[in-house]
Amino acid sequence: MRTMAVVGTGLIGTSVGLAVSRHGVTVHLMDRDETAARTAAALGAGVLAAPDGPVDLAVLAVPPSQLAPVLAEQQMRGLARAYTDVASVKSVPERHVLAGLGDASSYVGGHPLAGREKSGPLAARADLFEDRSWVLTPSEATSQETLNRALEAISLCGAVPVLMGSQEHDAAVALTSHVPHVVASLMAARLQHAPREASRLAGQGLRDVTRIAAGDARLWCDILQSNAAAVAGVLRELQADLTDLLAALTELSAAPAGGSPGGVAELTGLLDRGIAGMSAIQGRGGAPAAGPVRLRVVLGDRPGELARLLASVAGFGVGADDVSPRGGGPGGLEVELAVASLRAEEVLHRLVRDGFEAERADRRVLAGALP
Amino acid sequence: MRTMAVVGTGLIGTSVGLAVSRHGVTVHLMDRDETAARTAAALGAGVLAAPDGPVDLAVLAVPPSQLAPVLAEQQMRGLARAYTDVASVKSVPERHVLAGLGDASSYVGGHPLAGREKSGPLAARADLFEDRSWVLTPSEATSQETLNRALEAISLCGAVPVLMGSQEHDAAVALTSHVPHVVASLMAARLQHAPREASRLAGQGLRDVTRIAAGDARLWCDILQSNAAAVAGVLRELQADLTDLLAALTELSAAPAGGSPGGVAELTGLLDRGIAGMSAIQGRGGAPAAGPVRLRVVLGDRPGELARLLASVAGFGVGADDVSPRGGGPGGLEVELAVASLRAEEVLHRLVRDGFEAERADRRVLAGALP
């Protein structure tokens, strides 16, 4: 790829320009707002001059609702040989785009999974997309050449391409992005008339839950509108849970302590399903590591012996998370240490040197027993 | 304070023990689970031996529902001269506590605003409470001596005391802590049966919104149960917003593009109220800083001039956030830099040295015009 056009020099468009310019691609920047385009150019995202002929790829970084008209207009002008976009909703725009396009083979929908709460060209970063997923949603009409040009641009941005159907994409982002935004906004809206003292009790938990609610309201309105059906589907399920939970809380607030086992079960049920849901999105992708070796250590009864143990093994990357107490007796406290198998011998050595009684699963090693 | 008892050596109790032990206070550790108490002692949070006589203060770090019976039992035994607790709900426990206590003057409710997703003594940290708010909710019966002992313990933990009524406290934490937890769980529960591909689209936003849902389900069930009425009150308001939003989304998904101005207004309204709510909990507490000095810089038309400007001022703590484009003309792009007033002269010096045309509000400084 030698030439590219970026239409819309906001956060995403400017970041694309910065990323591909590093690889020697000539990027032509276009925006209805001349200041935005000049700012992007001044950052080094590309040039303001119009291209002489059709560029290899045009990236349309405009809000979802403007995508179809902008694409139709630019295709009519012959801006590029292939087109993609970065809108976070794909199926409704795809229908409009395909209905309005002379040549549907030159378009492939795209959605880089990257963003910041800040918007505009000044928030752009050349490394915004590095190691992030970048979805492409080829339609039946999309040509292989178009798809390859988009894949090359993604590669130049350092992102990881993911091919999906547009409807599959929209259902997924409703769940992972759009409903979370709505939930953050619903929570943040409750704080609007919070009593002054309440803000002194606000901790990191509240800040995390509400952080994304700070995003650009107009852009998010556009996004939610374009994916309204999928978002409403997930929110209806959430509302059903909320209705059950409210019934349980109402019952619990009326009942004497411990007097509503049904209410407690409902409450615990929701919290447990939340924990299960967390694990559904975590720990995927990584291969399971080799199991750690378990070392058993018996600590004397002096206060602070466990702190001394942690200090002893800190240099081996073993922390409090790797320690499980196994019970105590008159002799002291017995704990198990989970240690990476490659370092187990070293750790054992150190423990013994520091005067701890330690053993592995297969053999017992007493203080002083190692060379 | 010379002696303290910690009843319940989980995350909070053990952290209190670690924090006050540093100051030479003898801490007696007690837990129904002997392994937990031994673990806390082994970490250096205190001793396992029972005190000879009443200690100066007993900190009851047990779940809200166990507070009243544990406090009644310990007061009968004469464990301490004063008692406080760390439960995150205060008014219902206060009623039970006062009903069951022989001497209500020796008790003051407490709630340190600190925690981690991890629980148990091994997650404890001596600095867990540093600079955190620690609420005390004295009742009419609480003696000044009791209050002063609790204030001293808070001071030894490095926390900031906040006095509130117990009902006022419960309404505030419903809003800032309990409802956010429910909201995180409601969102996380939706992920339980997410399609496999969806996890590749999960970003930081989703992780932040759901993070606290990973907390201990039994403990949180207990907390929500103890504050059920206040939590339900906030959740009912949230549900009303959600119902309106669902109606708007349903309308929008049925209407042709741009065909539902009422739905769009509803959507934008919620997002805007969320943004307003965010600002209600932020920026409080800190004194307003002295206004920055604004510098105007005119950039030449060469690509990358703004990047060169940012590099030029990076050493002065001035970043892209401090730059506002003011419009462009044939001469290039004009931007304003917001610079801390104390550093403004230095920054101006550097800009001029690096060949930029820069001015302040009061006088224009051209390239080379400074000594």
XYZ file of C-alpha atoms in Angstrom, chain A residues 91-333:
243
model
C -25.210 -4.418 10.158
C -27.540 -1.417 9.751
C -24.795 0.732 8.131
C -23.926 -2.221 5.894
C -27.506 -2.376 4.609
C -27.547 1.373 3.918
C -24.096 1.306 2.398
C -24.855 -1.581 0.083
C -28.162 0.023 -0.953
C -26.441 3.302 -1.843
C -23.230 2.026 -3.437
C -22.564 1.714 -7.133
C -19.979 -1.000 -6.481
C -20.432 -3.033 -3.305
C -17.340 -5.152 -4.032
C -15.045 -2.254 -3.068
C -16.384 -1.942 0.498
C -15.658 -3.951 3.614
C -16.972 -2.933 7.033
C -14.410 -2.512 9.784
C -14.279 -1.839 13.518
C -11.041 -1.354 15.448
C -11.527 -2.257 19.116
C -9.636 0.714 20.450
C -10.603 4.049 21.857
C -10.148 6.513 24.654
C -12.556 8.626 26.678
C -11.007 11.613 24.974
C -11.987 12.476 21.441
C -10.645 14.635 18.615
C -7.347 14.549 16.728
C -5.272 15.738 19.694
C -6.114 12.555 21.596
C -4.738 10.437 18.709
C -1.803 8.070 19.190
C 0.168 6.115 16.620
C 0.069 3.047 18.876
C -3.668 3.210 19.611
C -4.375 -0.051 17.761
C -1.335 -2.081 18.732
C -2.299 -5.660 19.647
C -5.998 -4.724 19.639
C -8.647 -6.697 17.768
C -9.826 -5.060 14.523
C -12.986 -6.659 13.181
C -13.712 -6.847 9.446
C -17.217 -7.809 8.300
C -16.986 -8.713 4.595
C -20.370 -8.962 2.857
C -21.062 -11.485 0.093
C -20.234 -8.752 -2.408
C -16.844 -7.769 -0.909
C -13.987 -8.610 -3.286
C -10.881 -10.413 -2.102
C -8.772 -7.463 -3.219
C -10.784 -5.079 -1.025
C -10.452 -7.420 1.919
C -6.695 -7.704 1.400
C -6.210 -3.942 1.309
C -8.090 -3.581 4.602
C -6.044 -6.430 6.119
C -2.856 -4.655 5.071
C -3.959 -1.412 6.728
C -4.779 -3.307 9.936
C -1.358 -4.894 9.826
C 0.301 -1.479 9.383
C -1.597 -0.297 12.479
C -0.240 -3.240 14.487
C -3.747 -4.607 15.155
C -5.060 -8.194 15.020
C -7.723 -8.815 12.322
C -10.891 -10.739 13.284
C -13.368 -11.718 10.545
C -17.048 -11.859 11.557
C -20.526 -11.503 10.074
C -21.953 -8.019 10.584
C -24.910 -9.252 12.653
C -22.698 -11.489 14.756
C -20.446 -8.469 15.345
C -23.330 -6.237 16.403
C -24.699 -8.776 18.882
C -21.223 -9.167 20.361
C -20.491 -5.438 20.761
C -23.975 -4.828 22.182
C -22.933 -7.166 24.974
C -19.282 -6.174 25.411
C -19.373 -2.455 24.672
C -22.755 -0.772 24.146
C -24.694 -2.202 27.099
C -21.700 -1.609 29.432
C -21.774 2.031 28.324
C -25.504 2.288 29.039
C -25.019 0.610 32.426
C -22.228 3.056 33.313
C -24.461 5.982 32.286
C -27.432 4.638 34.279
C -25.200 4.417 37.357
C -23.533 7.791 36.814
C -26.915 9.494 36.297
C -27.853 8.448 39.865
C -24.930 10.505 41.199
C -26.191 13.738 39.718
C -27.965 14.844 42.885
C -25.780 12.952 45.350
C -25.436 14.635 48.753
C -22.151 16.432 49.236
C -20.915 13.928 51.858
C -21.445 11.011 49.498
C -18.537 12.122 47.341
C -16.168 11.551 50.291
C -17.262 7.907 50.282
C -16.745 7.422 46.550
C -13.970 4.918 45.958
C -12.199 3.235 43.079
C -15.072 0.778 42.562
C -17.548 3.533 41.730
C -15.005 5.313 39.569
C -14.352 2.129 37.573
C -18.030 1.303 37.080
C -18.820 4.803 35.795
C -15.580 5.719 33.955
C -16.799 5.106 30.393
C -19.960 7.177 31.006
C -17.721 10.215 30.402
C -17.555 9.409 26.676
C -18.830 11.779 23.964
C -22.666 11.789 24.338
C -23.451 12.638 20.702
C -21.203 9.911 19.333
C -22.602 7.338 21.770
C -26.165 8.336 20.995
C -25.355 7.681 17.355
C -23.801 4.295 18.172
C -26.670 3.142 20.394
C -29.212 4.281 17.835
C -27.481 2.306 15.078
C -27.503 -0.860 17.191
C -30.768 -0.214 19.017
C -32.335 -3.665 18.554
C -29.336 -5.668 19.802
C -28.744 -3.283 22.728
C -32.418 -3.417 23.716
C -32.298 -7.231 23.635
C -29.479 -7.431 26.182
C -30.971 -4.637 28.305
C -34.315 -6.454 28.499
C -32.562 -9.480 29.992
C -30.750 -7.198 32.425
C -34.038 -5.549 33.356
C -35.594 -8.930 34.127
C -32.728 -9.647 36.552
C -33.128 -6.197 38.081
C -36.876 -6.680 38.570
C -36.289 -9.983 40.396
C -33.554 -8.398 42.478
C -35.762 -5.462 43.461
C -38.484 -7.856 44.599
C -35.919 -9.711 46.715
C -34.535 -6.515 48.256
C -38.030 -5.247 49.040
C -38.822 -8.553 50.752
C -35.535 -8.449 52.661
C -35.995 -4.881 53.845
C -39.428 -5.795 55.267
C -38.426 -9.145 56.802
C -36.701 -9.523 60.173
C -33.012 -10.530 60.002
C -32.646 -13.912 58.303
C -36.389 -14.065 57.677
C -36.342 -14.255 53.874
C -34.359 -17.231 52.577
C -35.903 -16.736 49.106
C -34.650 -13.147 48.989
C -31.167 -14.210 50.072
C -31.080 -16.948 47.426
C -32.075 -14.443 44.737
C -29.338 -12.032 45.867
C -26.624 -14.689 46.064
C -27.784 -16.098 42.722
C -27.244 -12.809 40.922
C -23.846 -12.207 42.553
C -22.731 -15.742 41.654
C -23.885 -15.358 38.053
C -21.891 -12.133 37.910
C -18.772 -13.951 39.070
C -19.391 -16.686 36.498
C -19.820 -14.052 33.788
C -16.493 -12.455 34.719
C -14.663 -15.698 34.122
C -16.398 -16.072 30.741
C -14.528 -13.041 29.409
C -11.243 -13.615 31.194
C -8.463 -16.110 30.865
C -9.335 -16.906 27.250
C -6.618 -16.790 24.675
C -3.757 -17.606 27.018
C -2.482 -21.188 27.110
C -2.647 -22.843 30.511
C 0.728 -22.592 32.234
C 2.562 -25.643 33.600
C 1.296 -26.388 37.095
C 3.353 -24.934 39.939
C 5.211 -27.077 42.446
C 3.737 -26.939 45.942
C 6.068 -26.490 48.885
C 4.872 -27.055 52.440
C 6.392 -24.864 55.153
C 5.858 -25.079 58.899
C 6.127 -21.729 60.663
C 7.060 -21.278 64.300
C 4.659 -19.559 66.662
C 6.552 -16.268 66.876
C 4.493 -13.321 65.503
C 5.593 -12.197 62.071
C 6.968 -15.569 60.888
C 4.794 -15.469 57.768
C 5.999 -11.954 56.985
C 9.573 -13.272 57.344
C 8.714 -16.153 54.967
C 7.292 -13.732 52.370
C 10.414 -11.559 52.614
C 12.561 -14.657 52.181
C 10.904 -15.681 48.889
C 10.002 -12.231 47.517
C 13.043 -12.231 45.227
C 11.696 -15.334 43.442
C 8.414 -13.711 42.405
C 6.503 -15.550 45.124
C 3.946 -13.326 46.876
C 1.039 -13.530 49.313
C -1.220 -14.726 46.487
C 0.851 -17.891 46.223
C 0.476 -18.798 49.898
C -2.362 -20.945 51.297
C -2.621 -21.636 55.040
C -3.236 -25.354 55.660
C -4.133 -25.206 59.348
C -2.314 -24.634 62.609
C -1.522 -26.656 65.652
C 0.460 -26.209 68.828
C 3.608 -26.436 66.697
C 2.707 -23.354 64.625
C 1.102 -22.627 61.261
